[in-house]
Coordinates of C-alpha atoms and ligand atoms in Angstrom, one line a residue:
X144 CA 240.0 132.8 34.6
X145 CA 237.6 131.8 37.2
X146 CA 235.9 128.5 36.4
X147 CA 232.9 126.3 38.4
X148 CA 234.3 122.7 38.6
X149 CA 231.8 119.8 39.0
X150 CA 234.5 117.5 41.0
X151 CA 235.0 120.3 43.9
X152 CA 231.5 122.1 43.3
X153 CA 232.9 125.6 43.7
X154 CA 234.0 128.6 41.7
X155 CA 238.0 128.2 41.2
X156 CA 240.6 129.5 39.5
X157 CA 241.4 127.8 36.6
X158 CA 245.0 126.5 36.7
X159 CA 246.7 124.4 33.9
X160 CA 249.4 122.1 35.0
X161 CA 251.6 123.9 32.4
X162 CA 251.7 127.5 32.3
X163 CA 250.3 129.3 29.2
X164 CA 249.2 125.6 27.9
X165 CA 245.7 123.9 28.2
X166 CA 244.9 120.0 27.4
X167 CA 241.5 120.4 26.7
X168 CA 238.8 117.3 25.8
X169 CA 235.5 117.4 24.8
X170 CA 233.0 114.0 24.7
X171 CA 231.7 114.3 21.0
X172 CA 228.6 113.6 19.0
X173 CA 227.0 110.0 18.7
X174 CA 226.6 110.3 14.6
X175 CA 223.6 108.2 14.6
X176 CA 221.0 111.1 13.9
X177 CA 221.2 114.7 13.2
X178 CA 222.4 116.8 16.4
X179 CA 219.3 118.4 18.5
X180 CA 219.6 122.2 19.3
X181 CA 219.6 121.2 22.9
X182 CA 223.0 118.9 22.1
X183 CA 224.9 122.0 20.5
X184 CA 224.0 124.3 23.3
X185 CA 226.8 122.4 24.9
X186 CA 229.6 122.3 22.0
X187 CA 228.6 126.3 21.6
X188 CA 229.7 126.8 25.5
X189 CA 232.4 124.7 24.6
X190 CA 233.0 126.7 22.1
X191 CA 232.7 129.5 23.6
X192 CA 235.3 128.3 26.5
X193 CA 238.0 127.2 24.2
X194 CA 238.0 130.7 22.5
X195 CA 237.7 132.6 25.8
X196 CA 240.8 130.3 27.5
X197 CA 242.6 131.6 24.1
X198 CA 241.8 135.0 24.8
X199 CA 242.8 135.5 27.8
X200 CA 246.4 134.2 26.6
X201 CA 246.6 130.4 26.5
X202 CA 247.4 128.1 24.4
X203 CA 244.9 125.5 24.1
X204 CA 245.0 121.5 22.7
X205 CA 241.5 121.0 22.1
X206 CA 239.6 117.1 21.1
X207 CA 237.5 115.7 20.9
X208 CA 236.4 112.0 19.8
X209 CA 233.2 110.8 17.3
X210 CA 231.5 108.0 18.6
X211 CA 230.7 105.8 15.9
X212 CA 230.3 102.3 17.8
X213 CA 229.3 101.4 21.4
X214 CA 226.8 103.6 22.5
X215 CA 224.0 101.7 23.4
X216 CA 220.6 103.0 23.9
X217 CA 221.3 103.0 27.5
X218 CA 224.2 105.1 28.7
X219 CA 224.2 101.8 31.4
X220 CA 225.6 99.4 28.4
X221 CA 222.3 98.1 27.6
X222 CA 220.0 98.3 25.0
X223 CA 221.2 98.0 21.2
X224 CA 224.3 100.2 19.3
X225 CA 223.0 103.4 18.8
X226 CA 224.9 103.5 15.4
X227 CA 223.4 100.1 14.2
X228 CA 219.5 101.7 15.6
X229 CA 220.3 104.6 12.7
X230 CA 221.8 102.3 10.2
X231 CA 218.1 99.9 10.5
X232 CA 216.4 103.2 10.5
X233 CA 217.5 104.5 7.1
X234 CA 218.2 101.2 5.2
X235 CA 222.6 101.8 5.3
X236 CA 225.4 101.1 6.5
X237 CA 226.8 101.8 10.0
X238 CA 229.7 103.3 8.3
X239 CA 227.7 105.3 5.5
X240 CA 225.7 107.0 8.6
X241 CA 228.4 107.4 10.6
X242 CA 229.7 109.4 7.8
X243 CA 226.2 111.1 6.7
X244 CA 225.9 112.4 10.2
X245 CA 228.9 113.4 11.2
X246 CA 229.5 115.8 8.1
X247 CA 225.5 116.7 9.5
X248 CA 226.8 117.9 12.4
X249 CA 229.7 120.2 11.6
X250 CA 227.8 121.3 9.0
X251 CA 225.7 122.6 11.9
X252 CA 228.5 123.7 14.1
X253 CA 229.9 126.1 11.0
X254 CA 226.4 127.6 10.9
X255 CA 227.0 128.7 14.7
X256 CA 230.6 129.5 14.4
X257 CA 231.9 126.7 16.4
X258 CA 235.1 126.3 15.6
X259 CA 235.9 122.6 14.8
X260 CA 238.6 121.6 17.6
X261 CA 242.2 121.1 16.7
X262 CA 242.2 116.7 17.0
X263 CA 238.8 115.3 16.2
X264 CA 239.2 111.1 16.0
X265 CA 236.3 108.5 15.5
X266 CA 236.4 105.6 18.0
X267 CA 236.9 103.3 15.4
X268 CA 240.4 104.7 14.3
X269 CA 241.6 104.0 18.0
X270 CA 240.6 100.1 18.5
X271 CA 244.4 99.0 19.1
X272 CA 244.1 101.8 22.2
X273 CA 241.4 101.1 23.9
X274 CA 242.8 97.0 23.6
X275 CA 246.2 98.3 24.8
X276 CA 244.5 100.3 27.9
X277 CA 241.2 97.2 28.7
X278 CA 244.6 94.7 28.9
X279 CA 246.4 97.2 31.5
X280 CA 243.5 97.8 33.5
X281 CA 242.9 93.6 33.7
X282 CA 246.7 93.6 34.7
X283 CA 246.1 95.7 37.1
X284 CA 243.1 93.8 38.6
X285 CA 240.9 97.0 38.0
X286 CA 238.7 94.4 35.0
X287 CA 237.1 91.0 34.9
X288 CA 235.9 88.9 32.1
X289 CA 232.3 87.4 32.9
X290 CA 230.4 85.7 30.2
X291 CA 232.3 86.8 27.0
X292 CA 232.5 90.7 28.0
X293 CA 235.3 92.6 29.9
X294 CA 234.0 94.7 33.0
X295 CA 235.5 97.6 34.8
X296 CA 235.2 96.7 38.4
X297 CA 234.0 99.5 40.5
X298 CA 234.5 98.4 43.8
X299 CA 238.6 98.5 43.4
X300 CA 238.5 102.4 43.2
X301 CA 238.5 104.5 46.2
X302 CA 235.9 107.4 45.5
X303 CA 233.7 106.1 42.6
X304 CA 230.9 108.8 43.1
X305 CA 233.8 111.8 43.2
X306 CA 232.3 113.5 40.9
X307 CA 228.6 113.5 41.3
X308 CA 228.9 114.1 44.9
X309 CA 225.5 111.3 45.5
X310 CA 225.9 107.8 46.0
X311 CA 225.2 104.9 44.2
X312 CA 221.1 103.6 44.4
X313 CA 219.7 106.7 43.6
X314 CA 221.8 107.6 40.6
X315 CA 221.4 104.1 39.1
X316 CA 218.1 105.2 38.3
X317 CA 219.3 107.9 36.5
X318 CA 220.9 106.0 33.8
X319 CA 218.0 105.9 31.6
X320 CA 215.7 103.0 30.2
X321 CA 214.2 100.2 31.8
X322 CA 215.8 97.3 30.9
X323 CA 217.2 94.4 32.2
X324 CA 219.9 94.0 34.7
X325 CA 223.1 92.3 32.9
X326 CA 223.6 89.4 35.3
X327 CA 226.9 89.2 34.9
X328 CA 228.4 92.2 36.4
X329 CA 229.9 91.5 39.8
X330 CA 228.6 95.2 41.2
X331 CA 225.4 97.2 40.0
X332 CA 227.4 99.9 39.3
X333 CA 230.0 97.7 37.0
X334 CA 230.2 98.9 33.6
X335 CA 231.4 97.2 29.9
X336 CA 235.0 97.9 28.3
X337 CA 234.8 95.1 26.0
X338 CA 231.7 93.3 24.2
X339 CA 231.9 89.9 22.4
X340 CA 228.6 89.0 23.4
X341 CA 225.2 91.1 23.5
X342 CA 221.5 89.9 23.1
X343 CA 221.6 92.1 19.3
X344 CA 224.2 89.8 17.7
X345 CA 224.1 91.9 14.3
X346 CA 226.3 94.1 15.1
X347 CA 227.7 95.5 11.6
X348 CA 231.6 96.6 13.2
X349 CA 233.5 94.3 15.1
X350 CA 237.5 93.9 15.5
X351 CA 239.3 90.7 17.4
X352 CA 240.7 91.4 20.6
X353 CA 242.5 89.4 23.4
X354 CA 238.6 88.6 24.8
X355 CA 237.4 87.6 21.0
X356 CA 235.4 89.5 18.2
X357 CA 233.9 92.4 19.2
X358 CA 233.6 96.1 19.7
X359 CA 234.5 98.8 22.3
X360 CA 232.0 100.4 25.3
X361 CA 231.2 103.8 25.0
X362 CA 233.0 105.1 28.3
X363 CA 236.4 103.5 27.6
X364 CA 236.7 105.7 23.7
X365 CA 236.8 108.7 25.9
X366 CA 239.6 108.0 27.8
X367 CA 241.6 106.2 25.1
X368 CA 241.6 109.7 23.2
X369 CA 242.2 111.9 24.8
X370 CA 245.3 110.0 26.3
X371 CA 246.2 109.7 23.1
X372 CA 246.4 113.3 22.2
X373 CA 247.1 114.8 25.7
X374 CA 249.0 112.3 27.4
X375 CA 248.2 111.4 31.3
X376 CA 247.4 114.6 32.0
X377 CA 244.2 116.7 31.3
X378 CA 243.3 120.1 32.5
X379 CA 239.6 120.5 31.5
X380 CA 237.6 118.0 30.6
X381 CA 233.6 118.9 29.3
X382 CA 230.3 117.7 28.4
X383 CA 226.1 118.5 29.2
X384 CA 225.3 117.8 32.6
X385 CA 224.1 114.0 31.4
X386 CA 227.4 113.0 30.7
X387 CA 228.6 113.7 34.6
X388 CA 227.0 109.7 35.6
X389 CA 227.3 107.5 34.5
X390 CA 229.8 108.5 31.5
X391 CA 232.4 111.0 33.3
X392 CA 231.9 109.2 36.5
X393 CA 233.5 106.0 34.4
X394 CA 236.0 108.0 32.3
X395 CA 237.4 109.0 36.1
X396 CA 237.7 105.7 37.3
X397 CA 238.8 103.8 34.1
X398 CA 241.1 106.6 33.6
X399 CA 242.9 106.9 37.0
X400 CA 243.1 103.2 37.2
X401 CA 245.1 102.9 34.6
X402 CA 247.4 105.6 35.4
X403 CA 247.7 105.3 39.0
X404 CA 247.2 108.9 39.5
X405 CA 244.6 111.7 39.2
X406 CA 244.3 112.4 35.7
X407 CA 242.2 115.8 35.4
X408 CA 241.5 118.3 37.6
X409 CA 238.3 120.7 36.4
X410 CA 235.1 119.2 35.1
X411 CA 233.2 121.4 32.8
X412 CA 229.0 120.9 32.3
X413 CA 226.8 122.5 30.6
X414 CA 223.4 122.0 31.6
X415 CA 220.0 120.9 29.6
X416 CA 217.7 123.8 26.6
X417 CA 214.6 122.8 28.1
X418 CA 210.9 123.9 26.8
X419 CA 207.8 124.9 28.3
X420 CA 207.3 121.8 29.4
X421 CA 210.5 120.3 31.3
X422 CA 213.2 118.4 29.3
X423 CA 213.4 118.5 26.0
X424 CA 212.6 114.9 24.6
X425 CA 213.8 113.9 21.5
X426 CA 210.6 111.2 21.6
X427 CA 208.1 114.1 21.8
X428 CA 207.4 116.8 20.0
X429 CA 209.0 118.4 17.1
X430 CA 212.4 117.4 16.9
X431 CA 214.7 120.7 17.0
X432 CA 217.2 121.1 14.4
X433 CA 219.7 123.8 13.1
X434 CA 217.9 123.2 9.6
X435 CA 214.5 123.2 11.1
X436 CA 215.7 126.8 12.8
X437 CA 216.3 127.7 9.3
X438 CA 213.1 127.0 7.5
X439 CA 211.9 128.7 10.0
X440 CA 213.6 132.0 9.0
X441 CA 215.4 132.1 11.7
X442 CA 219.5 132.7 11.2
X443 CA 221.8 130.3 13.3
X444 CA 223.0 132.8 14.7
X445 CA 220.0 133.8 16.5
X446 CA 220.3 130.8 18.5
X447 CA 223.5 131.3 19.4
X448 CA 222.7 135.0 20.5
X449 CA 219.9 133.6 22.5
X450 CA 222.3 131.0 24.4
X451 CA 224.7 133.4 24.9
X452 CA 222.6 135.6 27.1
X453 CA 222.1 132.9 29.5
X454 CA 224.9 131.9 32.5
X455 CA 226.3 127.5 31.0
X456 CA 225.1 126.7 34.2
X457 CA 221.5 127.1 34.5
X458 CA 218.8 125.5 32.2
X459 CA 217.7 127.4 29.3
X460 CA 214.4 126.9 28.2
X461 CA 213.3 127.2 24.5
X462 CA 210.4 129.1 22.8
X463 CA 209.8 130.4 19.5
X464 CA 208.6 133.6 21.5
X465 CA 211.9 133.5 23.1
X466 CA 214.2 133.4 19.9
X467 CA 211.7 136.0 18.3
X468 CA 212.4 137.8 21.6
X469 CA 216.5 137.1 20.5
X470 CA 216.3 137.6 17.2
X471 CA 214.9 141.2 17.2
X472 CA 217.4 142.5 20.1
X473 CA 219.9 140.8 17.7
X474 CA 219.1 142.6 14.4
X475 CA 218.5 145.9 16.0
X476 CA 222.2 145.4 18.0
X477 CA 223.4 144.5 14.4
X478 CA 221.7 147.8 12.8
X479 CA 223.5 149.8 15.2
X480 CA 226.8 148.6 14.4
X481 CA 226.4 148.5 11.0
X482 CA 225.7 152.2 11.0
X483 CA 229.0 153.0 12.8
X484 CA 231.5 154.9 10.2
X485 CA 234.7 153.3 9.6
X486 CA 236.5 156.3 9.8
X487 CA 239.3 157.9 12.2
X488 CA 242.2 156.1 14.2
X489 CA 241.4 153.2 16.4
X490 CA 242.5 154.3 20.4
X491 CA 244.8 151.6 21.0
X492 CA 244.3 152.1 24.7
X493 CA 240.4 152.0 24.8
X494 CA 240.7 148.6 22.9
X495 CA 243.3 147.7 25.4
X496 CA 241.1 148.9 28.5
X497 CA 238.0 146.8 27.0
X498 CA 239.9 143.8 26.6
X499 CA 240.1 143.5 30.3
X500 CA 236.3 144.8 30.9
X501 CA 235.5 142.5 28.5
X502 CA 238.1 139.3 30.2
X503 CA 235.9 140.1 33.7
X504 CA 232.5 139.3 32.1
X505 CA 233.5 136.0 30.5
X506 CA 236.9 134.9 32.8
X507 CA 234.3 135.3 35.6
X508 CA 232.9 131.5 35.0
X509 CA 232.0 132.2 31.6
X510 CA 229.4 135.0 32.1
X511 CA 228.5 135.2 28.4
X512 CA 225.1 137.1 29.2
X513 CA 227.6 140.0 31.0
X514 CA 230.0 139.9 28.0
X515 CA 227.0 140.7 25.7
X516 CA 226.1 143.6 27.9
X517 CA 229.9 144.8 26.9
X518 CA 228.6 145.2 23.3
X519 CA 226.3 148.1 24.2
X520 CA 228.9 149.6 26.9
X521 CA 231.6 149.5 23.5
X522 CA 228.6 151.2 21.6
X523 CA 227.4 153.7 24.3
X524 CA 231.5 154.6 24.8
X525 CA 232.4 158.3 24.2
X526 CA 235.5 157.2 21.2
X527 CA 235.2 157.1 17.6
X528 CA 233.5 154.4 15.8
X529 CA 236.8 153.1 14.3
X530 CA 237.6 152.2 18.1
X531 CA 234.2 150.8 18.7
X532 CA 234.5 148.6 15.6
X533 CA 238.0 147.5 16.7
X534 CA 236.8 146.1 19.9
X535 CA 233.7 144.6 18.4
X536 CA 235.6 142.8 16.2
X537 CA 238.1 142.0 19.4
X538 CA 235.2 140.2 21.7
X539 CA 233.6 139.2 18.7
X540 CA 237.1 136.6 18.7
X541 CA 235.1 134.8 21.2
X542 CA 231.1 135.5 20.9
X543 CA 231.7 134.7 17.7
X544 CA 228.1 136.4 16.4
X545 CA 229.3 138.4 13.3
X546 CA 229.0 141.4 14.9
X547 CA 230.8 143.4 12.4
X548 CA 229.8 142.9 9.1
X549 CA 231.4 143.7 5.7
X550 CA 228.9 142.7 2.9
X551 CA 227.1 145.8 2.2
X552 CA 229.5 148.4 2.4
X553 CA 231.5 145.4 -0.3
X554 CA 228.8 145.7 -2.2
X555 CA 229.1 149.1 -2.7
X556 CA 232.5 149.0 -4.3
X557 CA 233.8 151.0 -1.1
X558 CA 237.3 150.6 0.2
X559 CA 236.5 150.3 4.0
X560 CA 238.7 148.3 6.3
X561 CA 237.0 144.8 7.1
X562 CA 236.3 143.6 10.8
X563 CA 239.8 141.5 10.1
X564 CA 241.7 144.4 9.2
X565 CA 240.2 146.6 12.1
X566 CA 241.3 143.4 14.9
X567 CA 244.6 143.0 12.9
X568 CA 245.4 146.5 13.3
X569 CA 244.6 146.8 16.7
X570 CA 246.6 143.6 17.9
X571 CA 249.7 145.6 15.7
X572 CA 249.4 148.6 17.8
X573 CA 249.0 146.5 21.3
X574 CA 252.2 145.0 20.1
X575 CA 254.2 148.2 19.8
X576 CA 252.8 149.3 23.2
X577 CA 254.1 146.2 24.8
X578 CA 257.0 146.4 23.0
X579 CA 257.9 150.2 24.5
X580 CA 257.1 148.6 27.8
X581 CA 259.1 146.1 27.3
X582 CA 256.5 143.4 27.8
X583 CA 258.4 141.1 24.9
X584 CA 256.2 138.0 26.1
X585 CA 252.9 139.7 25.2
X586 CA 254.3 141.3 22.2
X587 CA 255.6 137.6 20.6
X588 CA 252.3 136.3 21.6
X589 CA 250.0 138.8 19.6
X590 CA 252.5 138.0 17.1
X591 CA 252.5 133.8 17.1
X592 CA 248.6 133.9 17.6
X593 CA 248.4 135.3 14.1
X594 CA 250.9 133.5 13.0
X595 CA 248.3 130.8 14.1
X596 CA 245.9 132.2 11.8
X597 CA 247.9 132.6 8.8
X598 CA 248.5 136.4 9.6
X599 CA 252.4 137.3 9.3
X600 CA 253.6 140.4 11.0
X601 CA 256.3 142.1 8.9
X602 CA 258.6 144.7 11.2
X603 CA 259.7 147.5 8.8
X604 CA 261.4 151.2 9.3
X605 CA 258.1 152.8 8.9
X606 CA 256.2 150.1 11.4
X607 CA 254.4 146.8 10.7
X608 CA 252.7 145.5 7.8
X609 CA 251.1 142.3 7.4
X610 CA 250.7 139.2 5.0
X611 CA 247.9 137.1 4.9
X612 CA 248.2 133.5 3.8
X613 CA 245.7 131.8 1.6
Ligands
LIG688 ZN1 233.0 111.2 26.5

């Protein structure tokens, strides 16, 4: 799997630390107000990353934190709690919203098929973490205390700016709102661990620490997490293209300080949905929505059909002519598979052969627009349309757009095989062909991935059947 890392700027191969296994961390939602389409562009191409890294044969440990306190309306520690700016808004409590939206937002991520990832933990579960790792990094002379509030000191690491490749004035700038310098902080660039003092002093959560009551900067949850869950070592760590300064650029140092070594070693960004007009602002405008999508007429799915055919990398920008544009490729795509019969013996090795078309399009840096265009070649193919359904279903384990559907034909009372039972099928004969050539490490993997999924393989005299949990 070839990958484009922001912390060397080039095309690598992607390369876990252990083989087969991948520590994966995403940065998660802020739950103070329903998620813009723009946001989940990012956790799709997450989305679809995870589910690509797993097809190609990994196993992957994916999570990814809710912040629910410290975010301030700066992303430079200034301005007031994001969560407490909701809470005001709507008349509740921090907690009720954090709640309201969160539920919001993976109610949103099941209408695009993003899988929810395996370890998802709210910053303010982990409050005896981020004390544990603020008192190490003091310890270690990498902090200060000024004025009531614990700072990471940025002019004890080596390469601060690793990652963004620019140096410090003009990315200063880029950290949003125009407010006032905190006088405190011994470098420009110095950012908050620990608040117990702040110019808003209603702030609804706060917890004691060494430093007195307070509450957690945003930066430090990130790190806290995912050592939590992956330990010191990270393989891929992702977010939109705003997170890369000043958030990731602080996870890195925070992070590394702490542990005294590099801590991960491919940086994954997704870049901005954009309209006509440049950014999309969530101060102008209508405010983009899954729901509003909906009301619209539009199906979720159509959005995520319409980021797929565009490279992570590169702005997308957002129309309604656009998704119209999207949405009728996508039901006519969907009208041609639905007419395929379900009939005749799925040709093991033409699944087999697609798999690794298929792998090139989206193991070369995620080209998802190129692992569409597999969809027609599968469709165009000279095999029968049991085989083409078989590897619909198979890519479809990562695009993730419903290609094969089941309703109608249920409708009808007729005993066809389901998109399941098609993919099921043609994982059970890839496992006998690895079996014959002896490929035993392939074989147990088809069979532990469903296994995963609540699918067990049952070896008889007559060949293998299958169980399905409930
Ligand atoms: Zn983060």
């Amino acid at each position: 799997m070839k990958l484009y890392n922001t912390l060397t700027k080039t095309v690598e191969e992607f390369i876990p630390r252990e083989a087969g296994k991948v520590k994966m961390y995403t940065c998660g939602p802020t739950v103070y107000h329903f998620a813009h389409i723009g946001n989940l562009r990012t956790y799709m191409m997450e989305d679809v990353l995870e589910k690509a890294l797993r097809y190609a044969g990994y196993e992957v440990l994916r999570v990814m934190n809710i912040t629910d306190v410290g975010h301030l309306s700066s992303d430079g520690d200034t301005g007031e709690d994001k969560m407490l700016l909701g809470a005001k808004r709507e008349k509740k409590t921090v907690l009720e919203i954090a709640e309201f939206y969160k539920n919001a937002f993976f109610s949103d991520c099941e209408k695009l098929n993003i899988k929810t990832p395996d370890i998802v933990e709210g910053a303010t579960q982990c409050i005896p973490e981020f004390i544990k790792t603020i008192e190490g990094l003091l310890e270690k002379g990498f902090a200060y205390v000024a004025d009531g509030n614990v700072y990471f000191d940025t002019s004890k690491v080596q390469d601060y700016y690793a990652l963004t490749g620019h140096s410090s004035e003009e990315l200063m700038v880029g950290v949003r709102d125009d407010v006032t310098e905190d006088q405190s902080k011994k470098n420009k660039s110095d950012f908050v661990l620990w608040f117990t003092k702040s110019k808003f002093d209603d702030q609804e959560l706060k917890w004691d620490s060494p430093w007195g009551v307070g509450y957690p900067g945003w930066h430090i949850e990130c790190s806290c997490i995912s050592m939590k869950h992956c330990g010191e070592y990270l393989d891929i760590h992702c977010g939109g293209v705003d997170n890369i300064f000043p958030h990731h650029t602080n996870e890195i140092a925070q992070s590394e300080a702490y542990l005294g070594h590099k801590w991960c070693n491919y940086w994954f960004h997704i870049h901005h949905l954009n309209d006509e007009t440049g950014k999309m602002s969530k101060s102008k405008g209508e405010f983009l929505t899954v729901s509003l999508l909906e009301s619209k007429g539009y199906d979720p799915l159509v959005y995520r059909f319409f980021c797929l055919q565009s490279h992570y990398r590169k702005p997308l920008v957002f129309s309604y002519e656009a998704l119209d544009q999207a949405s009728a490729t996508f039901n006519k795509l969907l009208g041609r598979i639905a007419r395929l019969s379900r009939d005749g013996e799925v040709d093991c090795d033409f699944v087999k052969a697609n798999r690794e078309r298929f792998l090139g399009a989206i193991g070369n840096d995620l080209n998802t627009a190129l692992a569409i265009t597999n969809i027609y070649d599968i469709l165009k193919a000279n095999t029968n349309d049991a085989t083409k359904l078989a590897c619909l279903a198979d890519i479809d384990s990562v695009l993730s757009l419903n290609l094969v559907r089941d309703t109608e034909e249920k409708a009808e009372g007729v005993a066809e095989k389901t998109a399941l039972e098609l993919e099921i099928e043609a994982l059970i004969a890839e496992r006998a062909e690895a079996k014959k050539s002896r490929n035993f490490a392939r074989a147990d993997q088809i069979r532990d991935e469903l296994k995963a999924r609540g699918i067990t393989l049952v070896d008889t005299r007559e060949g293998t059947t299958y169980t399905i949990d409930n």
